[in-house]
Amino acid sequence: MDRFEIIGGHKLEGRFSVQGAKNSCLPIIAATMLVQGETVLHNCPDLKDTEVAVSILNSLGCYTERQGNDIYINSDVNLENTIPEELMSKMRSSIMFLGPLLSRNKCVRIYYPGGCKLGPRPINYHIDAFRALGAETYEEENSIFFKNFSAPPREITLEYPSVGVTENIMTFLAVGQGDEIRIKNPAREPEILDLQNFLNSAGAKIKGAGNEEIIIKPVEKLHNTEYNIMPDRIATLTYLTSVAMCGGDVIIDNAVPEHIRKPIKLLEKAGAEIRDSYGIRLISHRGIKALGKIETGPYPDFPTDAQACFSALMSTSEGETEICENVFSSRFSHCDELKKMGADIDFRDGNAVVKGVKRLKGAEVYASDLRCGAALIAAGLSAEGRTKVYGTEFIDRGYENIEKVLRKIGADIKRLS
Ligand code: EPU
């Protein structure tokens, strides 16, 4: 079975540039459907999920070509009205294709999306938002039909600042006719700003991403564009927590400190030294302090996607930390695996309580989702002895060549099958 084998205990030292952001790249790939002419995307990470996103475009009739980290896309074709069920089921973000496809085709059929197992991941907010924007919907077995007939209202308020819903309706509304439309209570994640910047680079008129209101003036069409995907803030945090756990001195040249202010503060509080005048440099002498409490929430709060790695970090801290997961209630599968490595973790009122131990021990562990896998790798790098991390297919969904990046900074990690 495919696995990563790690011999823990090496200090991490060196510098590198982090991959492009998976969670920017996916909605941007979907949004290229709106562009008349060619889109060139640079810095696209080569991941399982980006591969699926490109396959979805192909299944709709678009032309695509990948050259290294660049993807060339031409969507100047009549698009299919539906995405094959098999592709929809491969990842949650397939739902992001609904907005642009509905903008292009006026009547589409969408199968329910799949994705990592993080507990219930319904699409009710997506359906509600499109209904509020004037779409008619009806369900049939495992799919939903959306018909885009009436003109959208001047304003829509999201019940919850969902990342996917915000991205879906931004792309849906970018091209069209009529007056400005305001999205109130949108998600404010940096990936939303990246999507806005991409759409505007192609001629859209969108402002406010990252703030409490996004204002969209629909434009008639989008034109050719070339765009650079922003660096991945969650991969950045994965590598930073690994260095904090192992000790060492690493510079991530292209990391953007503004995207991760809260987690950076916590890393400092845990004892790491951070310099962020050019990229991010983290210096750690180990000796990690407990953080007391970590609570995830929509941006600018602490990101749920970094929770697993911070749980691993806290498992070797001096003291106790309560981890409250407020975004995906059952995103704790890493805890049982960390316990196999000697971590002391209990559950109290649905929260994980991590009591730091001196050192983790190598073990055979199983990743059941992407960030769980990242946390197990971080734990294995700092543990005593050999760790085997199974579930590489989950890790490959979000990390480009994770073993190569880590080997570059001194880790002893290899991929075996
Ligand atoms: N939710 C609903 N109904 C919906 C949509 C969402 O109940 O219709 C719930 C979700 O179940 C979850 C919460 O709302 O409990 C937040 O979901 P959101 O829609 O904000 O998340 P998402 O768009 O599905 C993106 C990222 C996730 C990241 C979350 C939160 C992408 C491709 N995915 O998911 O990334 O955890 O935002 O920041 O952008 C990851 O990279 O490991 C990952 C899971």
Tab-separated table of C-alpha atoms and ligand atoms in Angstrom:
chain	number	residue	atom	x	y	z
A	1	MET	CA	0.000	0.000	0.000
A	2	ASP	CA	1.296	3.495	-0.838
A	3	ARG	CA	2.724	5.313	2.142
A	4	PHE	CA	5.193	7.903	3.328
A	5	GLU	CA	7.978	6.557	5.511
A	6	ILE	CA	9.588	9.038	7.810
A	7	ILE	CA	12.526	8.781	10.183
A	8	GLY	CA	11.834	11.511	12.708
A	9	GLY	CA	14.122	13.772	14.656
A	10	HIS	CA	15.893	15.796	11.977
A	11	LYS	CA	16.058	19.558	12.290
A	12	LEU	CA	14.576	21.356	9.291
A	13	GLU	CA	16.716	23.996	7.645
A	14	GLY	CA	16.746	25.795	4.320
A	15	ARG	CA	14.490	27.827	2.085
A	16	PHE	CA	11.926	27.199	-0.629
A	17	SER	CA	8.871	28.662	-2.339
A	18	VAL	CA	5.503	27.223	-1.433
A	19	GLN	CA	3.062	25.864	-4.062
A	20	GLY	CA	0.159	27.849	-5.478
A	21	ALA	CA	-3.029	27.799	-3.414
A	22	LYS	CA	-5.281	24.813	-4.061
A	23	ASN	CA	-8.322	26.627	-2.712
A	24	SER	CA	-7.750	29.585	-5.053
A	25	CYS	CA	-6.908	27.506	-8.040
A	26	LEU	CA	-10.089	25.390	-7.969
A	27	PRO	CA	-12.678	28.214	-8.124
A	28	ILE	CA	-10.499	30.117	-10.589
A	29	ILE	CA	-10.323	27.092	-12.911
A	30	ALA	CA	-14.135	26.925	-12.718
A	31	ALA	CA	-14.429	30.668	-13.410
A	32	THR	CA	-12.373	30.407	-16.620
A	33	MET	CA	-15.561	29.089	-18.205
A	34	LEU	CA	-16.753	32.697	-18.399
A	35	VAL	CA	-13.763	33.954	-20.363
A	36	GLN	CA	-14.100	34.516	-24.099
A	37	GLY	CA	-10.695	33.622	-25.487
A	38	GLU	CA	-7.742	32.041	-23.766
A	39	THR	CA	-6.937	32.007	-20.064
A	40	VAL	CA	-3.423	31.243	-18.904
A	41	LEU	CA	-3.091	30.372	-15.229
A	42	HIS	CA	0.371	30.337	-13.689
A	43	ASN	CA	1.476	28.743	-10.423
A	44	CYS	CA	-1.260	26.067	-10.499
A	45	PRO	CA	-0.272	23.290	-8.115
A	46	ASP	CA	-0.131	19.838	-9.681
A	47	LEU	CA	-2.593	18.051	-7.403
A	48	LYS	CA	-5.272	15.403	-7.627
A	49	ASP	CA	-7.954	18.059	-7.063
A	50	THR	CA	-6.678	20.430	-9.769
A	51	GLU	CA	-6.523	17.430	-12.115
A	52	VAL	CA	-10.211	16.727	-11.393
A	53	ALA	CA	-11.084	20.419	-11.931
A	54	VAL	CA	-9.401	20.377	-15.346
A	55	SER	CA	-11.176	17.095	-16.188
A	56	ILE	CA	-14.483	18.782	-15.373
A	57	LEU	CA	-13.695	21.590	-17.849
A	58	ASN	CA	-12.793	18.970	-20.456
A	59	SER	CA	-16.025	17.079	-19.816
A	60	LEU	CA	-17.955	20.297	-20.464
A	61	GLY	CA	-16.184	20.713	-23.825
A	62	CYS	CA	-13.381	23.186	-22.957
A	63	TYR	CA	-9.846	22.833	-24.316
A	64	THR	CA	-7.128	22.629	-21.691
A	65	GLU	CA	-3.413	22.039	-21.666
A	66	ARG	CA	-1.114	21.820	-18.682
A	67	GLN	CA	2.580	22.680	-19.032
A	68	GLY	CA	4.255	22.319	-15.648
A	69	ASN	CA	2.480	24.721	-13.328
A	70	ASP	CA	0.777	26.627	-16.147
A	71	ILE	CA	-2.674	25.724	-17.425
A	72	TYR	CA	-4.020	27.018	-20.746
A	73	ILE	CA	-7.807	27.024	-21.058
A	74	ASN	CA	-10.145	27.895	-23.896
A	75	SER	CA	-13.870	27.831	-23.137
A	76	ASP	CA	-15.109	29.407	-26.393
A	77	VAL	CA	-17.347	26.420	-27.122
A	78	ASN	CA	-20.927	25.402	-26.441
A	79	LEU	CA	-20.759	23.876	-22.991
A	80	GLU	CA	-22.527	20.710	-21.861
A	81	ASN	CA	-25.341	21.249	-19.346
A	82	THR	CA	-24.121	18.782	-16.778
A	83	ILE	CA	-20.938	17.480	-15.178
A	84	PRO	CA	-20.618	13.668	-15.153
A	85	GLU	CA	-21.629	12.213	-11.793
A	86	GLU	CA	-18.325	10.372	-11.489
A	87	LEU	CA	-16.366	13.657	-11.636
A	88	MET	CA	-18.781	15.469	-9.314
A	89	SER	CA	-18.293	12.767	-6.714
A	90	LYS	CA	-14.504	13.087	-6.740
A	91	MET	CA	-14.321	16.346	-4.800
A	92	ARG	CA	-16.453	18.794	-2.877
A	93	SER	CA	-15.252	21.777	-4.930
A	94	SER	CA	-16.986	20.409	-8.018
A	95	ILE	CA	-19.962	22.448	-6.726
A	96	MET	CA	-17.936	25.559	-7.656
A	97	PHE	CA	-18.695	24.855	-11.314
A	98	LEU	CA	-22.399	25.503	-10.764
A	99	GLY	CA	-22.170	29.332	-10.758
A	100	PRO	CA	-20.185	29.825	-13.962
A	101	LEU	CA	-22.001	27.008	-15.780
A	102	LEU	CA	-25.396	28.472	-14.875
A	103	SER	CA	-24.214	31.878	-16.029
A	104	ARG	CA	-23.254	30.368	-19.403
A	105	ASN	CA	-26.054	27.867	-19.953
A	106	LYS	CA	-29.173	29.091	-18.105
A	107	CYS	CA	-30.248	25.518	-17.293
A	108	VAL	CA	-27.918	22.990	-15.705
A	109	ARG	CA	-28.070	19.705	-13.872
A	110	ILE	CA	-25.747	19.149	-10.928
A	111	TYR	CA	-25.074	15.867	-9.116
A	112	TYR	CA	-24.264	16.021	-5.420
A	113	PRO	CA	-20.533	16.607	-4.841
A	114	GLY	CA	-18.106	14.333	-2.932
A	115	GLY	CA	-14.893	15.201	-1.070
A	116	CYS	CA	-12.864	14.449	2.074
A	117	LYS	CA	-14.880	12.999	4.948
A	118	LEU	CA	-15.209	15.940	7.325
A	119	GLY	CA	-18.710	15.171	8.575
A	120	PRO	CA	-21.885	16.344	6.849
A	121	ARG	CA	-21.094	18.731	4.006
A	122	PRO	CA	-24.456	19.716	2.568
A	123	ILE	CA	-25.004	22.170	-0.303
A	124	ASN	CA	-28.128	23.808	1.116
A	125	TYR	CA	-26.473	27.269	1.316
A	126	HIS	CA	-25.574	27.027	-2.381
A	127	ILE	CA	-29.127	26.079	-3.318
A	128	ASP	CA	-30.624	28.829	-1.114
A	129	ALA	CA	-28.272	31.454	-2.566
A	130	PHE	CA	-29.110	30.591	-6.176
A	131	ARG	CA	-32.818	30.570	-5.353
A	132	ALA	CA	-32.444	33.992	-3.729
A	133	LEU	CA	-30.747	35.128	-6.944
A	134	GLY	CA	-33.780	34.091	-8.957
A	135	ALA	CA	-32.903	30.576	-10.098
A	136	GLU	CA	-35.593	27.921	-10.144
A	137	THR	CA	-34.558	24.524	-8.838
A	138	TYR	CA	-36.003	21.057	-8.743
A	139	GLU	CA	-34.540	17.819	-7.466
A	140	GLU	CA	-34.467	14.474	-9.198
A	141	GLU	CA	-32.946	11.473	-7.399
A	142	ASN	CA	-29.287	12.366	-6.840
A	143	SER	CA	-29.198	15.566	-8.864
A	144	ILE	CA	-30.641	19.078	-8.901
A	145	PHE	CA	-31.708	21.147	-11.883
A	146	PHE	CA	-31.090	24.902	-11.803
A	147	LYS	CA	-32.771	27.263	-14.239
A	148	ASN	CA	-31.578	30.821	-14.474
A	149	PHE	CA	-34.540	32.921	-15.662
A	150	SER	CA	-35.251	36.057	-13.711
A	151	ALA	CA	-33.037	39.078	-13.108
A	152	PRO	CA	-31.165	38.882	-9.779
A	153	PRO	CA	-32.122	41.184	-6.897
A	154	ARG	CA	-29.917	44.191	-6.024
A	155	GLU	CA	-28.594	42.541	-2.909
A	156	ILE	CA	-28.187	39.139	-1.287
A	157	THR	CA	-27.272	38.391	2.334
A	158	LEU	CA	-25.605	35.068	3.029
A	159	GLU	CA	-26.887	33.186	6.050
A	160	TYR	CA	-23.306	31.953	6.731
A	161	PRO	CA	-20.083	33.299	5.182
A	162	SER	CA	-19.479	30.125	3.196
A	163	VAL	CA	-16.338	30.178	1.079
A	164	GLY	CA	-17.807	28.036	-1.690
A	165	VAL	CA	-21.114	29.921	-1.845
A	166	THR	CA	-19.363	33.297	-1.994
A	167	GLU	CA	-17.156	32.079	-4.852
A	168	ASN	CA	-20.013	30.423	-6.670
A	169	ILE	CA	-22.243	33.486	-6.724
A	170	MET	CA	-19.376	35.891	-7.460
A	171	THR	CA	-18.646	34.020	-10.677
A	172	PHE	CA	-22.344	33.595	-11.442
A	173	LEU	CA	-22.938	37.354	-11.168
A	174	ALA	CA	-19.728	38.580	-12.830
A	175	VAL	CA	-21.130	38.373	-16.373
A	176	GLY	CA	-24.607	39.639	-17.201
A	177	GLN	CA	-26.691	42.758	-17.505
A	178	GLY	CA	-28.189	45.203	-15.099
A	179	ASP	CA	-27.250	47.102	-11.988
A	180	GLU	CA	-24.726	46.571	-9.226
A	181	ILE	CA	-25.412	43.640	-6.899
A	182	ARG	CA	-24.209	43.545	-3.308
A	183	ILE	CA	-23.247	40.336	-1.517
A	184	LYS	CA	-23.581	40.884	2.232
A	185	ASN	CA	-21.923	38.653	4.849
A	186	PRO	CA	-19.593	37.047	2.282
A	187	ALA	CA	-16.634	34.837	3.204
A	188	ARG	CA	-13.525	37.009	3.567
A	189	GLU	CA	-10.789	34.422	3.016
A	190	PRO	CA	-7.765	35.551	0.951
A	191	GLU	CA	-8.847	33.057	-1.732
A	192	ILE	CA	-11.973	35.187	-2.320
A	193	LEU	CA	-9.749	38.187	-3.048
A	194	ASP	CA	-7.674	36.038	-5.398
A	195	LEU	CA	-10.833	35.072	-7.290
A	196	GLN	CA	-11.905	38.731	-7.474
A	197	ASN	CA	-8.456	39.687	-8.797
A	198	PHE	CA	-8.615	36.935	-11.411
A	199	LEU	CA	-12.091	37.945	-12.609
A	200	ASN	CA	-11.116	41.627	-12.709
A	201	SER	CA	-7.989	40.756	-14.710
A	202	ALA	CA	-10.415	39.443	-17.349
A	203	GLY	CA	-12.539	42.613	-17.294
A	204	ALA	CA	-15.009	41.957	-14.455
A	205	LYS	CA	-16.030	44.829	-12.168
A	206	ILE	CA	-15.960	43.450	-8.659
A	207	LYS	CA	-14.833	45.176	-5.486
A	208	GLY	CA	-14.909	44.564	-1.755
A	209	ALA	CA	-13.538	41.000	-1.526
A	210	GLY	CA	-11.954	40.526	1.892
A	211	ASN	CA	-14.425	42.991	3.436
A	212	GLU	CA	-17.983	42.857	4.704
A	213	GLU	CA	-19.612	43.466	1.350
A	214	ILE	CA	-18.755	42.499	-2.204
A	215	ILE	CA	-20.139	44.701	-4.961
A	216	ILE	CA	-20.458	43.342	-8.473
A	217	LYS	CA	-21.332	45.329	-11.572
A	218	PRO	CA	-22.088	42.661	-14.165
A	219	VAL	CA	-20.172	43.088	-17.428
A	220	GLU	CA	-21.154	41.850	-20.883
A	221	LYS	CA	-18.188	39.523	-21.284
A	222	LEU	CA	-14.786	38.583	-19.925
A	223	HIS	CA	-11.711	38.690	-22.143
A	224	ASN	CA	-8.382	36.819	-22.471
A	225	THR	CA	-6.298	36.885	-19.360
A	226	GLU	CA	-3.130	35.605	-17.765
A	227	TYR	CA	-3.092	35.215	-13.998
A	228	ASN	CA	-0.766	34.053	-11.208
A	229	ILE	CA	-2.421	31.980	-8.453
A	230	MET	CA	-1.465	33.209	-4.962
A	231	PRO	CA	0.784	31.100	-2.662
A	232	ASP	CA	-0.956	28.462	-0.543
A	233	ARG	CA	-1.432	29.716	3.023
A	234	ILE	CA	-2.439	26.307	4.409
A	235	ALA	CA	0.560	24.522	2.881
A	236	THR	CA	2.656	27.365	4.332
A	237	LEU	CA	1.224	26.669	7.789
A	238	THR	CA	1.786	22.930	7.368
A	239	TYR	CA	5.497	23.512	6.730
A	240	LEU	CA	5.792	26.132	9.484
A	241	THR	CA	4.227	23.856	12.119
A	242	SER	CA	6.547	21.044	10.983
A	243	VAL	CA	9.583	23.278	11.565
A	244	ALA	CA	8.183	24.428	14.923
A	245	MET	CA	7.832	20.769	15.964
A	246	CYS	CA	11.217	19.596	14.675
A	247	GLY	CA	13.287	22.644	15.528
A	248	GLY	CA	15.231	24.460	12.832
A	249	ASP	CA	15.337	27.568	10.710
A	250	VAL	CA	13.369	27.764	7.455
A	251	ILE	CA	12.463	30.575	5.074
A	252	ILE	CA	9.432	30.297	2.800
A	253	ASP	CA	10.319	32.929	0.233
A	254	ASN	CA	6.919	33.657	-1.287
A	255	ALA	CA	4.693	33.132	1.792
A	256	VAL	CA	2.280	35.998	2.496
A	257	PRO	CA	2.220	36.865	6.234
A	258	GLU	CA	-0.976	38.970	5.880
A	259	HIS	CA	-2.905	35.812	4.940
A	260	ILE	CA	-2.072	34.024	8.199
A	261	ARG	CA	-1.803	36.709	10.878
A	262	LYS	CA	-3.713	34.757	13.543
A	263	PRO	CA	-1.850	31.450	13.177
A	264	ILE	CA	1.478	33.322	13.059
A	265	LYS	CA	0.630	34.957	16.398
A	266	LEU	CA	-0.123	31.511	17.823
A	267	LEU	CA	3.137	30.062	16.509
A	268	GLU	CA	4.963	32.916	18.234
A	269	LYS	CA	3.003	32.340	21.421
A	270	ALA	CA	4.003	28.669	21.218
A	271	GLY	CA	7.647	29.737	21.251
A	272	ALA	CA	8.685	29.988	17.593
A	273	GLU	CA	10.480	33.070	16.357
A	274	ILE	CA	8.947	34.507	13.205
A	275	ARG	CA	10.371	37.135	10.868
A	276	ASP	CA	8.231	38.284	8.026
A	277	SER	CA	9.968	41.109	6.249
A	278	TYR	CA	10.549	38.938	3.134
A	279	GLY	CA	8.361	35.845	2.901
A	280	ILE	CA	8.269	34.113	6.274
A	281	ARG	CA	11.221	32.824	8.295
A	282	LEU	CA	10.537	30.546	11.257
A	283	ILE	CA	13.202	29.704	13.805
A	284	SER	CA	12.403	27.097	16.446
A	285	HIS	CA	14.449	25.625	19.248
A	286	ARG	CA	11.604	23.191	20.112
A	287	GLY	CA	10.350	23.559	23.668
A	288	ILE	CA	6.794	24.285	22.484
A	289	LYS	CA	4.415	26.061	24.873
A	290	ALA	CA	0.740	25.065	25.122
A	291	LEU	CA	-1.680	27.605	23.637
A	292	GLY	CA	-4.525	26.977	26.099
A	293	LYS	CA	-7.273	27.200	23.509
A	294	ILE	CA	-7.499	27.182	19.722
A	295	GLU	CA	-10.822	27.989	18.111
A	296	THR	CA	-11.432	27.712	14.387
A	297	GLY	CA	-13.764	30.024	12.485
A	298	PRO	CA	-14.291	31.835	9.193
A	299	TYR	CA	-11.459	34.210	8.186
A	300	PRO	CA	-9.934	36.236	9.797
A	301	ASP	CA	-10.342	33.668	12.590
A	302	PHE	CA	-8.067	30.671	12.863
A	303	PRO	CA	-8.444	28.440	9.759
A	304	THR	CA	-10.008	25.009	10.175
A	305	ASP	CA	-7.592	23.723	7.532
A	306	ALA	CA	-4.659	24.331	9.901
A	307	GLN	CA	-6.367	22.813	12.948
A	308	ALA	CA	-4.977	19.289	12.471
A	309	CYS	CA	-1.381	20.529	12.180
A	310	PHE	CA	-1.783	22.717	15.266
A	311	SER	CA	-3.255	19.727	17.156
A	312	ALA	CA	-0.075	17.823	16.250
A	313	LEU	CA	2.014	20.795	17.382
A	314	MET	CA	0.198	20.965	20.708
A	315	SER	CA	0.680	17.224	21.266
A	316	THR	CA	4.317	17.857	22.199
A	317	SER	CA	3.782	21.167	24.022
A	318	GLU	CA	4.304	21.866	27.704
A	319	GLY	CA	0.726	21.984	29.001
A	320	GLU	CA	-2.860	21.557	27.860
A	321	THR	CA	-4.756	22.995	24.898
A	322	GLU	CA	-8.435	22.741	24.066
A	323	ILE	CA	-9.184	22.600	20.345
A	324	CYS	CA	-12.642	23.854	19.342
A	325	GLU	CA	-13.575	23.025	15.751
A	326	ASN	CA	-16.378	25.400	14.768
A	327	VAL	CA	-16.371	24.950	10.983
A	328	PHE	CA	-16.443	21.173	10.352
A	329	SER	CA	-17.717	19.629	13.577
A	330	SER	CA	-16.164	16.188	13.130
A	331	ARG	CA	-12.797	17.185	11.720
A	332	PHE	CA	-10.836	15.290	14.366
A	333	SER	CA	-9.804	12.065	12.624
A	334	HIS	CA	-6.124	12.974	13.131
A	335	CYS	CA	-6.553	12.709	16.927
A	336	ASP	CA	-6.935	8.920	17.046
A	337	GLU	CA	-3.925	8.530	14.779
A	338	LEU	CA	-1.822	10.944	16.866
A	339	LYS	CA	-2.777	8.868	19.914
A	340	LYS	CA	-1.184	5.830	18.211
A	341	MET	CA	2.015	7.889	18.275
A	342	GLY	CA	1.697	8.495	22.006
A	343	ALA	CA	-0.266	11.769	22.005
A	344	ASP	CA	-2.518	12.380	25.008
A	345	ILE	CA	-5.853	13.569	23.581
A	346	ASP	CA	-9.323	13.363	25.132
A	347	PHE	CA	-12.660	14.777	24.095
A	348	ARG	CA	-14.683	17.163	26.248
A	349	ASP	CA	-18.005	18.615	25.024
A	350	GLY	CA	-17.072	17.913	21.423
A	351	ASN	CA	-13.681	19.618	21.734
A	352	ALA	CA	-10.302	17.871	21.671
A	353	VAL	CA	-8.190	18.392	24.767
A	354	VAL	CA	-4.522	17.888	23.966
A	355	LYS	CA	-2.101	17.396	26.857
A	356	GLY	CA	1.446	17.726	25.614
A	357	VAL	CA	3.838	14.783	25.960
A	358	LYS	CA	7.605	15.021	25.805
A	359	ARG	CA	7.977	13.309	22.439
A	360	LEU	CA	5.827	11.327	20.002
A	361	LYS	CA	6.907	7.865	18.900
A	362	GLY	CA	6.906	6.525	15.348
A	363	ALA	CA	3.895	4.355	14.420
A	364	GLU	CA	1.764	3.178	11.494
A	365	VAL	CA	-0.954	5.759	10.967
A	366	TYR	CA	-3.726	6.333	8.444
A	367	ALA	CA	-4.757	9.625	6.886
A	368	SER	CA	-8.476	9.760	6.198
A	369	ASP	CA	-8.481	13.314	4.900
A	370	LEU	CA	-6.034	15.762	3.458
A	371	ARG	CA	-5.189	17.878	6.508
A	372	CYS	CA	-5.204	14.838	8.786
A	373	GLY	CA	-2.466	13.454	6.520
A	374	ALA	CA	-0.474	16.692	6.727
A	375	ALA	CA	-0.652	16.641	10.526
A	376	LEU	CA	0.533	13.025	10.650
A	377	ILE	CA	3.505	13.872	8.465
A	378	ALA	CA	4.399	16.822	10.731
A	379	ALA	CA	4.088	14.527	13.758
A	380	GLY	CA	6.208	11.823	12.104
A	381	LEU	CA	8.973	14.309	11.286
A	382	SER	CA	9.389	15.188	14.948
A	383	ALA	CA	8.732	11.718	16.423
A	384	GLU	CA	11.300	9.264	17.650
A	385	GLY	CA	11.884	6.454	15.143
A	386	ARG	CA	9.996	5.410	12.012
A	387	THR	CA	6.476	6.543	11.089
A	388	LYS	CA	4.497	5.113	8.195
A	389	VAL	CA	1.711	7.384	6.971
A	390	TYR	CA	-0.859	5.617	4.778
A	391	GLY	CA	-3.527	7.420	2.764
A	392	THR	CA	-1.134	9.216	0.378
A	393	GLU	CA	-4.039	9.707	-2.038
A	394	PHE	CA	-5.609	12.180	0.409
A	395	ILE	CA	-2.359	14.074	0.925
A	396	ASP	CA	-1.850	14.300	-2.852
A	397	ARG	CA	-5.179	16.116	-3.125
A	398	GLY	CA	-3.654	19.216	-1.601
A	399	TYR	CA	0.145	19.021	-1.409
A	400	GLU	CA	2.393	19.114	-4.446
A	401	ASN	CA	5.409	16.841	-3.919
A	402	ILE	CA	5.264	17.175	-0.148
A	403	GLU	CA	8.102	14.697	0.308
A	404	LYS	CA	10.383	16.605	-2.092
A	405	VAL	CA	9.734	19.914	-0.332
A	406	LEU	CA	10.446	18.367	3.064
A	407	ARG	CA	13.552	16.527	1.866
A	408	LYS	CA	14.885	19.834	0.553
A	409	ILE	CA	14.859	21.204	4.095
A	410	GLY	CA	16.472	18.156	5.660
A	411	ALA	CA	13.629	15.744	6.457
A	412	ASP	CA	14.086	12.001	6.074
A	413	ILE	CA	10.862	11.124	4.235
A	414	LYS	CA	10.229	8.904	1.231
A	415	ARG	CA	7.235	7.684	-0.714
A	416	LEU	CA	6.944	3.904	-0.958
A	417	SER	CA	4.420	1.615	-2.579
B	1	EPU	N1	-22.047	24.334	4.737
B	1	EPU	C1	-23.382	23.974	4.792
B	1	EPU	N2	-24.113	24.079	3.652
B	1	EPU	C2	-23.579	24.513	2.478
B	1	EPU	C3	-22.210	24.894	2.440
B	1	EPU	C4	-21.477	24.792	3.597
B	1	EPU	O1	-23.880	23.567	5.821
B	1	EPU	O2	-24.309	24.584	1.489
B	1	EPU	C5	-21.243	24.226	5.965
B	1	EPU	C6	-20.122	23.210	5.780
B	1	EPU	O3	-20.593	21.896	5.994
B	1	EPU	C7	-19.129	23.677	6.807
B	1	EPU	C8	-19.288	25.206	6.774
B	1	EPU	O4	-20.581	25.441	6.198
B	1	EPU	O5	-19.504	23.202	8.067
B	1	EPU	C9	-18.224	25.918	5.971
B	1	EPU	O6	-18.260	25.512	4.639
B	1	EPU	P1	-17.738	26.417	3.430
B	1	EPU	O7	-18.795	26.411	2.391
B	1	EPU	O8	-17.237	27.719	3.926
B	1	EPU	O9	-16.507	25.549	2.939
B	1	EPU	P2	-16.209	25.005	1.498
B	1	EPU	O10	-16.369	26.075	0.493
B	1	EPU	O11	-16.869	23.706	1.282
B	1	EPU	C10	-13.680	25.706	1.620
B	1	EPU	C11	-12.363	25.004	1.445
B	1	EPU	C12	-12.157	24.038	2.602
B	1	EPU	C13	-12.161	24.855	3.890
B	1	EPU	C14	-13.476	25.645	4.013
B	1	EPU	C15	-13.524	26.554	5.217
B	1	EPU	C16	-12.089	24.955	-0.932
B	1	EPU	C17	-11.980	24.172	-2.174
B	1	EPU	N3	-12.350	24.290	0.189
B	1	EPU	O12	-14.659	24.670	1.642
B	1	EPU	O13	-10.861	23.471	2.414
B	1	EPU	O14	-12.016	23.998	4.993
B	1	EPU	O15	-13.672	26.449	2.842
B	1	EPU	O16	-12.474	27.445	5.184
B	1	EPU	O17	-11.908	26.167	-0.956
B	1	EPU	C18	-9.164	21.876	2.682
B	1	EPU	O18	-8.477	22.552	1.892
B	1	EPU	O19	-8.689	20.932	3.363
B	1	EPU	C19	-10.589	22.189	2.813
B	1	EPU	C20	-11.476	21.346	3.321
